[in-house]
Short mmCIF file of C-alpha atoms in Angstrom, two decimals:
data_model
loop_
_atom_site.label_atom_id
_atom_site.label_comp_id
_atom_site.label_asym_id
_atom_site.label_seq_id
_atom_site.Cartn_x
_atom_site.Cartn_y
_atom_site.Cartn_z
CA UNK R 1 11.28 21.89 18.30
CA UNK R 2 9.48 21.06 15.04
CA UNK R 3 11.38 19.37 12.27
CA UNK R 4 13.13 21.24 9.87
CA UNK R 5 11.38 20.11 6.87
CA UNK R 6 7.57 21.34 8.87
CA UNK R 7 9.22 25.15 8.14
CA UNK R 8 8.18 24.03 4.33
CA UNK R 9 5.06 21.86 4.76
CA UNK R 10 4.42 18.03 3.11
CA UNK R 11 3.10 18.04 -0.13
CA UNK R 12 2.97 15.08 -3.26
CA UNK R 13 4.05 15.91 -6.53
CA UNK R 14 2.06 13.03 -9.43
CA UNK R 15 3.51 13.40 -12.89
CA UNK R 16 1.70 12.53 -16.19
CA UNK R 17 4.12 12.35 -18.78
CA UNK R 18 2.01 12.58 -21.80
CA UNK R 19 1.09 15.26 -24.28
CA UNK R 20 -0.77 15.66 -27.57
CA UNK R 21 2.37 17.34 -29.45
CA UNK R 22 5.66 18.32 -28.05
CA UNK R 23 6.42 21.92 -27.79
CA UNK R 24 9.34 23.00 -28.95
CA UNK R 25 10.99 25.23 -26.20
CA UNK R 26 10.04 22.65 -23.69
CA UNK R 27 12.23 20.46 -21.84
CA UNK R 28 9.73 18.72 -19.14
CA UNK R 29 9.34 15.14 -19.18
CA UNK R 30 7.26 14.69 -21.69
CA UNK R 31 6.11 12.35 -24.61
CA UNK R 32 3.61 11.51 -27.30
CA UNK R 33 1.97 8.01 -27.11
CA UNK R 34 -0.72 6.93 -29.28
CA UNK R 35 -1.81 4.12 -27.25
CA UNK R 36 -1.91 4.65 -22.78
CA UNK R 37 -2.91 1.26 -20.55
CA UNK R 38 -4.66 3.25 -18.19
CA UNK R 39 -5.46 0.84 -15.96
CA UNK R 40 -1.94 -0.55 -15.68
CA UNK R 41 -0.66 3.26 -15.33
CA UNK R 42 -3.34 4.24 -12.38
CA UNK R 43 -1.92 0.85 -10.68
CA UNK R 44 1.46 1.49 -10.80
CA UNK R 45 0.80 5.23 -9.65
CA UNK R 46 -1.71 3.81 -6.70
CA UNK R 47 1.37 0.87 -5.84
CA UNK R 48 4.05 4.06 -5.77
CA UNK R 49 1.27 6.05 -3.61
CA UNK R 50 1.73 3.34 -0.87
CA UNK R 51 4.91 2.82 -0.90
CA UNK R 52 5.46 6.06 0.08
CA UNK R 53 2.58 6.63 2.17
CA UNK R 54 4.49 3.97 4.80
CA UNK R 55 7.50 5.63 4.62
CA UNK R 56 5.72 9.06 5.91
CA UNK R 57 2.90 8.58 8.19
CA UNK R 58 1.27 10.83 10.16
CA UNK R 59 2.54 13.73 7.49
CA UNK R 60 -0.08 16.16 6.96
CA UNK R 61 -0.35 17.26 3.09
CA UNK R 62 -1.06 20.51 2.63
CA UNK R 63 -1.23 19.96 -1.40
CA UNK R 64 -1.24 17.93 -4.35
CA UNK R 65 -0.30 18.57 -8.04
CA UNK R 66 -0.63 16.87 -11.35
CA UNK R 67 2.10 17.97 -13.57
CA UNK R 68 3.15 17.01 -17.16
CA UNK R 69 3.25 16.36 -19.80
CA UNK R 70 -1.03 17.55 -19.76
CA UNK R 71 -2.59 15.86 -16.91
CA UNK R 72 -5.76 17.28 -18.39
CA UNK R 73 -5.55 13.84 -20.40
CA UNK R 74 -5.58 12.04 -17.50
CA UNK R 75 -9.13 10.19 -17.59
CA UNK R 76 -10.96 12.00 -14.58
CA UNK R 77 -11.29 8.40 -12.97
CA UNK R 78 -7.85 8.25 -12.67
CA UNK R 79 -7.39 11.50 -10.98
CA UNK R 80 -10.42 10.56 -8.65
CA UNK R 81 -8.99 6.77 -7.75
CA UNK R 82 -4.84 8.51 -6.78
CA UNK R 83 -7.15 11.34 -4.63
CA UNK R 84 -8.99 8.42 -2.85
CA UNK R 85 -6.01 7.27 -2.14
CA UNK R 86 -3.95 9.83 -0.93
CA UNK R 87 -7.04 10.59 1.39
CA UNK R 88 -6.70 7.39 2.89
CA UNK R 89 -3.31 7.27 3.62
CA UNK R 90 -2.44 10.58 4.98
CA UNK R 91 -4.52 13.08 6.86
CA UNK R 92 -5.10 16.94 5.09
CA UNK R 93 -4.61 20.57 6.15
CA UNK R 94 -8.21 21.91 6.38
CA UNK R 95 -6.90 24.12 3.43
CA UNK R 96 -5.87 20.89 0.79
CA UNK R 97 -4.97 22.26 -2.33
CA UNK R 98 -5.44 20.26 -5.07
CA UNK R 99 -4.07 21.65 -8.63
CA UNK R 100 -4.04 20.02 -12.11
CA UNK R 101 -2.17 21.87 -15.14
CA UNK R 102 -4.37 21.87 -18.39
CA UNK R 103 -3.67 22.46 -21.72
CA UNK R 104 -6.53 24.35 -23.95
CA UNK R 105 -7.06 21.66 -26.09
CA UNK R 106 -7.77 19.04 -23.50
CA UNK R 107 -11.01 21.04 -21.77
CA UNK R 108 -14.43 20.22 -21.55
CA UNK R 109 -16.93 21.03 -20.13
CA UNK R 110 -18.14 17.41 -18.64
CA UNK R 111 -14.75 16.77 -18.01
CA UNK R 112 -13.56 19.30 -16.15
CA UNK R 113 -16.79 18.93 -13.90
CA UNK R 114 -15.89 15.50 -12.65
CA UNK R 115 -12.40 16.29 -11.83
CA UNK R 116 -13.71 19.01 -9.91
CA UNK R 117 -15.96 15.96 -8.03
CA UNK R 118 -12.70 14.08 -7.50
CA UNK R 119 -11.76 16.88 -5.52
CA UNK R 120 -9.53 19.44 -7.76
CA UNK R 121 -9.98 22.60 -6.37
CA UNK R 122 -7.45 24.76 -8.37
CA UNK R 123 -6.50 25.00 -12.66
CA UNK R 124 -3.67 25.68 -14.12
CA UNK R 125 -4.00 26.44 -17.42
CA UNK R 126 -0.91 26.84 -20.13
CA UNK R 127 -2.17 29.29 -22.04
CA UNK R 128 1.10 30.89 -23.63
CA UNK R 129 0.28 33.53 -25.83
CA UNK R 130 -2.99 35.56 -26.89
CA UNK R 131 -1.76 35.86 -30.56
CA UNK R 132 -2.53 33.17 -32.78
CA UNK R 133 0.93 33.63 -34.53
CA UNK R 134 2.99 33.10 -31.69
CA UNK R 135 1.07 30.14 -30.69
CA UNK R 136 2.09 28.30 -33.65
CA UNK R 137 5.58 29.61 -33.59
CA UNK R 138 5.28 27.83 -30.03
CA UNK R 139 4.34 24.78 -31.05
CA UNK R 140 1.18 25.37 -29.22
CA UNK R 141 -2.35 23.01 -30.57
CA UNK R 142 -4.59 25.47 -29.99
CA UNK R 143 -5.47 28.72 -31.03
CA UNK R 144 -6.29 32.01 -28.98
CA UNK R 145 -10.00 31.60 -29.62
CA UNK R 146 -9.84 28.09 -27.84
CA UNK R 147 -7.91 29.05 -25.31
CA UNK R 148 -10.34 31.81 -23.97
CA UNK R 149 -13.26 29.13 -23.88
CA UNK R 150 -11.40 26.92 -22.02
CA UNK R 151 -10.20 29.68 -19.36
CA UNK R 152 -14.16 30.16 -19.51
CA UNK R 153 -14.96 26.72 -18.76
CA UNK R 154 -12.26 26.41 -16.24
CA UNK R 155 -13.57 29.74 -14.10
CA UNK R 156 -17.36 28.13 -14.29
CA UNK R 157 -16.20 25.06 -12.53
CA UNK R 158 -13.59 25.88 -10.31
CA UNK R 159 -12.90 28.76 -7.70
CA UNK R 160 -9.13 29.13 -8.59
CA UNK R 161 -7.77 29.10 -11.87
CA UNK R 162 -4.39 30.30 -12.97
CA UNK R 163 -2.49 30.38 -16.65
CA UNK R 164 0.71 30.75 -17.99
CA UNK R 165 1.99 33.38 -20.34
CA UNK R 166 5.78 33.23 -21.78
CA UNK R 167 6.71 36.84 -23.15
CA UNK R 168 10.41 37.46 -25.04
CA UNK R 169 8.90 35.66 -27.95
CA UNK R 170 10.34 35.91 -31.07
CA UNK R 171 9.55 39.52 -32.80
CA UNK R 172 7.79 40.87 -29.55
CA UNK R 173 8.24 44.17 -28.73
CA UNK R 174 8.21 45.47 -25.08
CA UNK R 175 4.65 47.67 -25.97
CA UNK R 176 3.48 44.41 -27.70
CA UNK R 177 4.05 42.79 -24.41
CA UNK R 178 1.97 45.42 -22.25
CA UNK R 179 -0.85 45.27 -24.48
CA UNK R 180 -1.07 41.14 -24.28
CA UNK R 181 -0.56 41.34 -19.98
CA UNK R 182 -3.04 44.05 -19.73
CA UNK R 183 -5.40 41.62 -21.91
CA UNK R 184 -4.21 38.47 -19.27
CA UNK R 185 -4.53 40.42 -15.86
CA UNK R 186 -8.24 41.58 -17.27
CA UNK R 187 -9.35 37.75 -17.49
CA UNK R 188 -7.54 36.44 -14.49
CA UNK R 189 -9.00 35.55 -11.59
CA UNK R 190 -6.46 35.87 -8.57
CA UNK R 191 -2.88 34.10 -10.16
CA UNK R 192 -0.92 34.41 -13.16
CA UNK R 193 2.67 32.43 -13.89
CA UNK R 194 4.37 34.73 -16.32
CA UNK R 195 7.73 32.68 -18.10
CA UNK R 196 10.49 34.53 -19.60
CA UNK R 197 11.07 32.34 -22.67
CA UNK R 198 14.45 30.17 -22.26
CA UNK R 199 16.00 28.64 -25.07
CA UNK R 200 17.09 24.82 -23.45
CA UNK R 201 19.63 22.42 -24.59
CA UNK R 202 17.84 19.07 -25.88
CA UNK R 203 14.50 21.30 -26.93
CA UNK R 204 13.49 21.78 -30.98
CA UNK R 205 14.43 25.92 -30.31
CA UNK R 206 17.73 24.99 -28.80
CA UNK R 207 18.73 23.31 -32.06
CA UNK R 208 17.89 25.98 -34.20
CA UNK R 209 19.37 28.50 -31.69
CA UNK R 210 21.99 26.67 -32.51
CA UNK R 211 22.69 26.83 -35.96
CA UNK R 212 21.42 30.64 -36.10
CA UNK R 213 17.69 29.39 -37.26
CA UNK R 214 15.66 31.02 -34.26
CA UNK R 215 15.17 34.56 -35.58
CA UNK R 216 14.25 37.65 -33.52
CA UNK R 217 14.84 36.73 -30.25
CA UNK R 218 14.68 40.12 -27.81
CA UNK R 219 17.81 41.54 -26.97
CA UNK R 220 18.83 41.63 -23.46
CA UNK R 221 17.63 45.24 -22.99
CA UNK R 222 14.01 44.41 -24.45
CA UNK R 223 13.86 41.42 -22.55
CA UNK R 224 14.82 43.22 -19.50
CA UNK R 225 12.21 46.17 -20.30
CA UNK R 226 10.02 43.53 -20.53
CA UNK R 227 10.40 42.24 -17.42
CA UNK R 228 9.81 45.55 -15.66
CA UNK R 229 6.91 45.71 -17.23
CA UNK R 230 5.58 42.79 -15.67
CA UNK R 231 6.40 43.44 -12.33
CA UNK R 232 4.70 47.18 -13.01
CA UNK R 233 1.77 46.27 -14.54
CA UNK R 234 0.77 43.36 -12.56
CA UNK R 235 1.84 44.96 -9.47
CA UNK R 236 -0.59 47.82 -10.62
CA UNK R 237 -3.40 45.46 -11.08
CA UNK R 238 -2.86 43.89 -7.84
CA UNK R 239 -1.22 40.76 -8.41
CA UNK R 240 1.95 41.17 -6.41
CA UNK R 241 5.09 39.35 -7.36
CA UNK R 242 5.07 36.77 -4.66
CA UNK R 243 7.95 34.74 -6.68
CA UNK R 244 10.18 35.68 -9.46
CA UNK R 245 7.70 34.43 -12.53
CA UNK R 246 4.36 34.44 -10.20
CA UNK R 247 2.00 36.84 -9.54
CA UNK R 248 -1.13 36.14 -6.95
CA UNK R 249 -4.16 38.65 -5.05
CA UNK R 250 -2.97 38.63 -1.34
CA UNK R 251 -3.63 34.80 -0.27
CA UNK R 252 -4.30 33.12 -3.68
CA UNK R 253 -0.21 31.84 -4.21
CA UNK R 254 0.09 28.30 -5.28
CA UNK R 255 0.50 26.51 -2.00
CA UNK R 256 2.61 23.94 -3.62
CA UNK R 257 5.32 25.62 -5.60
CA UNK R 258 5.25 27.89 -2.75
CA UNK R 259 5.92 24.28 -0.83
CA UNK R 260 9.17 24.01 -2.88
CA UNK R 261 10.74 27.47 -2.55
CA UNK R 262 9.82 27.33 1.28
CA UNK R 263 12.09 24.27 1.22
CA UNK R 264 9.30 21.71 2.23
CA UNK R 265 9.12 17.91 1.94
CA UNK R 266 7.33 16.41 -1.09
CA UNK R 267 7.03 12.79 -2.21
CA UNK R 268 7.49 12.79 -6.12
CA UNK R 269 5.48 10.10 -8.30
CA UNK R 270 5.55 9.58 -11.86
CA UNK R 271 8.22 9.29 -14.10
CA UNK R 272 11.15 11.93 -13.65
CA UNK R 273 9.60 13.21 -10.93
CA UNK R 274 11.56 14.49 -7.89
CA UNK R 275 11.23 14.40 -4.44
CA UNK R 276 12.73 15.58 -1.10
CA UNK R 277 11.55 13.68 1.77
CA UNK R 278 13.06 13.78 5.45
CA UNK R 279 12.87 10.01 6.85
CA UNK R 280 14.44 9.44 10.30
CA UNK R 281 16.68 12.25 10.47
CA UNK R 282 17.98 12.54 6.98
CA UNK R 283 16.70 14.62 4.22
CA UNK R 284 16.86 12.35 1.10
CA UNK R 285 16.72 13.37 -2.67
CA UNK R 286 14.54 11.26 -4.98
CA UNK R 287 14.39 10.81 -8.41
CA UNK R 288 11.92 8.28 -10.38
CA UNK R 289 13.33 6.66 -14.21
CA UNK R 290 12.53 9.24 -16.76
CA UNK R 291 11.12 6.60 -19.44
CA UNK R 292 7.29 6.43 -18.84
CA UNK R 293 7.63 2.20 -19.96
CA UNK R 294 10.92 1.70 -18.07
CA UNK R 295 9.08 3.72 -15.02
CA UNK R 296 6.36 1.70 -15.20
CA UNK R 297 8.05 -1.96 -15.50
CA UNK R 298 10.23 -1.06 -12.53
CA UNK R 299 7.32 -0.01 -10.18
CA UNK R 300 5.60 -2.93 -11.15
CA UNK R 301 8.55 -4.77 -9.75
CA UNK R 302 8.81 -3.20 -6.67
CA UNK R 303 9.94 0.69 -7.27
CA UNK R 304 10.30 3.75 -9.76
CA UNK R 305 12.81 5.66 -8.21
CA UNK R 306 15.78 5.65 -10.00
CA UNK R 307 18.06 7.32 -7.32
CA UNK R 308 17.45 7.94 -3.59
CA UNK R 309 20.88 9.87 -1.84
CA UNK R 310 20.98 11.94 1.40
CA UNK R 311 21.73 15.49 0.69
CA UNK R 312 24.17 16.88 3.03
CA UNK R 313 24.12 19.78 5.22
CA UNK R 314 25.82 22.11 2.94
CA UNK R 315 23.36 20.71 -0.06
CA UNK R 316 20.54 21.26 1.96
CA UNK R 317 21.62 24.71 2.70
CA UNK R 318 22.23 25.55 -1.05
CA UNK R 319 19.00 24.42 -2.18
CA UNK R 320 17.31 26.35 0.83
CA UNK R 321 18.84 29.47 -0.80
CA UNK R 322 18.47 28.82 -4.21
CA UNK R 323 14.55 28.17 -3.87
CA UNK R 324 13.97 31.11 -1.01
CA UNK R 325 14.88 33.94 -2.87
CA UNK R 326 12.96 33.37 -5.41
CA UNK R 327 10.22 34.33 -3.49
CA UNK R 328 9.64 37.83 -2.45
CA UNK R 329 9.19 36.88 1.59
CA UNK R 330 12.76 35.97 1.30
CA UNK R 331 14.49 33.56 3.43
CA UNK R 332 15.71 33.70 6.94
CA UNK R 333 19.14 33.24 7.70
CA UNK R 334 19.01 31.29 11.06
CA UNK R 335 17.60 28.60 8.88
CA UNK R 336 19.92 28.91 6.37
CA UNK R 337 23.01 28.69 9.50
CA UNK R 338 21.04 25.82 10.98
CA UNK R 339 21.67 23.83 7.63
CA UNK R 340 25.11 24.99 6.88
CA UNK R 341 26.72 24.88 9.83
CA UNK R 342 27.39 28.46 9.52
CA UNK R 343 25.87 32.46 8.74
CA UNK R 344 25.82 33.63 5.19
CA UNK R 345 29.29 35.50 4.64
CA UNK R 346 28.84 38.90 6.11
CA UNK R 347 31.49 40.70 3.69
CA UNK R 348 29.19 39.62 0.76
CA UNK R 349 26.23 40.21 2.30
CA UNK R 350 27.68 43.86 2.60
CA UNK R 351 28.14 44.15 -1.17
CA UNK R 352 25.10 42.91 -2.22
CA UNK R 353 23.52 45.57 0.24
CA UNK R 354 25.55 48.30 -0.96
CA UNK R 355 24.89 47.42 -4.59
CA UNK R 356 21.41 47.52 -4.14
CA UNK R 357 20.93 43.99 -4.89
CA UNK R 358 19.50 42.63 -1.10
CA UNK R 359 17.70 44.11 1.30
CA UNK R 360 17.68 42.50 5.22
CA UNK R 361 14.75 43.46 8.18
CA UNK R 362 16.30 41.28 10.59
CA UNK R 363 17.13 37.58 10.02
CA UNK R 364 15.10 37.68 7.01
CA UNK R 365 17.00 38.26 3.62
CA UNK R 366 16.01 39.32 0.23
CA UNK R 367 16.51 40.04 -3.12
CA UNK R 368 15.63 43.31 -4.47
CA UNK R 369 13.63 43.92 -7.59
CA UNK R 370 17.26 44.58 -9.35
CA UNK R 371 18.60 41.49 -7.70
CA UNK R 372 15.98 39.27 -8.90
CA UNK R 373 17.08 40.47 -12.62
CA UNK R 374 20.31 38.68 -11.80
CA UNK R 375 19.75 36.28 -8.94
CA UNK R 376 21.89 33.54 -10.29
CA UNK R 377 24.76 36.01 -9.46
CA UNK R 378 23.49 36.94 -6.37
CA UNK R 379 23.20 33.23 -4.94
CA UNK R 380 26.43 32.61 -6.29
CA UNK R 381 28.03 35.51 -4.62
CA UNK R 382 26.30 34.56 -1.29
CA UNK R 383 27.58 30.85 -1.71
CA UNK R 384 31.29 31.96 -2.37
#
């Protein structure tokens, strides 16, 4: 019987922790640096690479993802040299995925082209907005003119290329909205990431939110219009909702974040960046030190991580729940009683059923469109 963990697939996560300017709704681990040693940053990433490469032979990856911070920055040598690497540690699915996020202002032409030859085969590109006002109300470098050549470069050099759009901006209106995701799903090839926008604790919006200085934020009943109308019009356009904020033609989801909500292994390198790796039995979490210098002194003495604790059965089984039902395949419940020991209550799943808010074909569970509005209270209900 295979391992749990194979139900999910093996992927590595590499973060890059730097950015030209920090956004202000954003809460990722990110930083402005005027100065980078690159060659003392690839070394410490290629030192983490095998450290974790001999803890998990024989895994297969099915895919690989630069995150940020803008890996975009990340000199295309770099990207080529952890690549190399990876290849010769661990064989590949004959379907590798290799994405890198990239910011608008970061793309060129020349660029883009060699990390491409490194072996990127998949963009994704954080567009935001397609009105030059709400860029700069989002912090965002460049404007909407920029963004569409880079999206331009991006499709000229590589097969797949996604973006991201947040909508509930300030002063949108839900007919505002349908106008702008009509304008996305026209230029997208085959995947768009579409973000309600969160206000987080710790970000530049959360302390104005704070002291009543983030004006005309939706109410709850345009920002739930609103996301209606992005299920409805990219459903209409053929990008079905394959996860809550992701939208994909039949076959083109993002192998790796589908990794996660599958409940897969990944190894996670960079600083802040999580893992969950099963190694002899156990299924581990991992966490690396957040600081990008503090990260990079400890690796350079022997390791990054910063914690490294076995997740129990009844973790494991939360987790499995809270990342499967995000997606729209749902998750199957003699996995989820494998883990915990025990079936998902049946009185709740009765209410949820009767409310409308899950549907089951067998052992497979779901949320409904109306329970993905509120799925935080649907997990919790299910985990009572």
């Amino acid at each position: 019987m295979p391992e749990d963990w194979e139900a999910g697939g093996f992927g590595i996560y590499i973060h890059w922790p730097f950015c030209q300017a920090k956004c202000p709704y954003c809460d990722f681990n990110s930083h402005v640096s005027r100065q980078i040693d690159q060659a003392r940053w690839l070394s410490a990433y290629l030192k983490e690479i095998d450290r974790h490469a001999a803890e998990t032979p024989g895994r297969v990856v099915r895919s690989v993802f630069f995150g940020g911070g803008t890996p975009s920055l990340m000199p295309p040598e770099t990207v080529h040299a952890i690549l190399d690497r990876i290849r010769h540690h661990w064989p590949r699915a004959n379907d590798l995925e290799v994405t890198l996020e990239a910011n608008p202002g970061s793309v060129e032409s020349a660029r883009f082209r060699a990390y491409n030859q490194a072996g990127v085969s998949r963009i994704s590109m954080g567009i935001q907005a397609l009105n030059d006002r709400d860029l700069q109300r989002l912090g965002r470098i460049h404007s909407v003119d920029e963004a569409l050549k880079a999206f331009d470069i991006a499709r000229s050099t590589f097969d797949r290329v996604s973006f991201d759009l947040i909508y509930a901006r300030q002063d949108q209106t839900p007919d505002q909205w349908r106008t702008e995701l009509k304008q996305a799903l026209n230029m997208a090839i085959d995947h768009l990431s579409l973000y309600q926008l969160t206000i987080e604790d710790g970000t530049a919006f959360g302390d104005r939110y704070r002291i009543g200085k983030l004006r005309g934020l939706p109410d709850e009943d345009d920002s739930a219009t609103m996301y209606d109308i992005t299920q409805e019009v990219a459903v209409a356009a053929g990008f079905n909702t394959y996860e809550v904020s992701n939208h994909a033609r039949p076959g083109a989801e993002s192998r790796h974040n589908t990794l996660y909500w599958r409940y897969g292994d990944y190894v996670g390198i960079g600083p802040g960046a999580h893992g969950r790796l099963t190694l002899n039995g156990t299924r581990m979490a991992t966490e690396a030190i957040r600081m990008p210098d503090a990260w990079l002194s400890h690796v350079e003495q022997g390791s990054g991580d910063k914690l490294r604790s076995a997740l129990t059965l009844d973790d494991q089984a939360t987790e499995f729940l809270l990342m499967g039902l995000r997606l729209s395949d749902g998750v199957d419940m003699n996995r989820y009683a494998a883990l915990a020991g025990r079936p998902l209550p049946s009185t709740s799943l009765q209410e949820l059923s009767d409310m409308g808010m899950v549907e089951q074909s067998g052992p497979i569970l779901r949320a409904s469109d109306q329970g993905r509005l509120v799925l935080n209270a649907v997990i919790a209900k299910l985990l009572e």
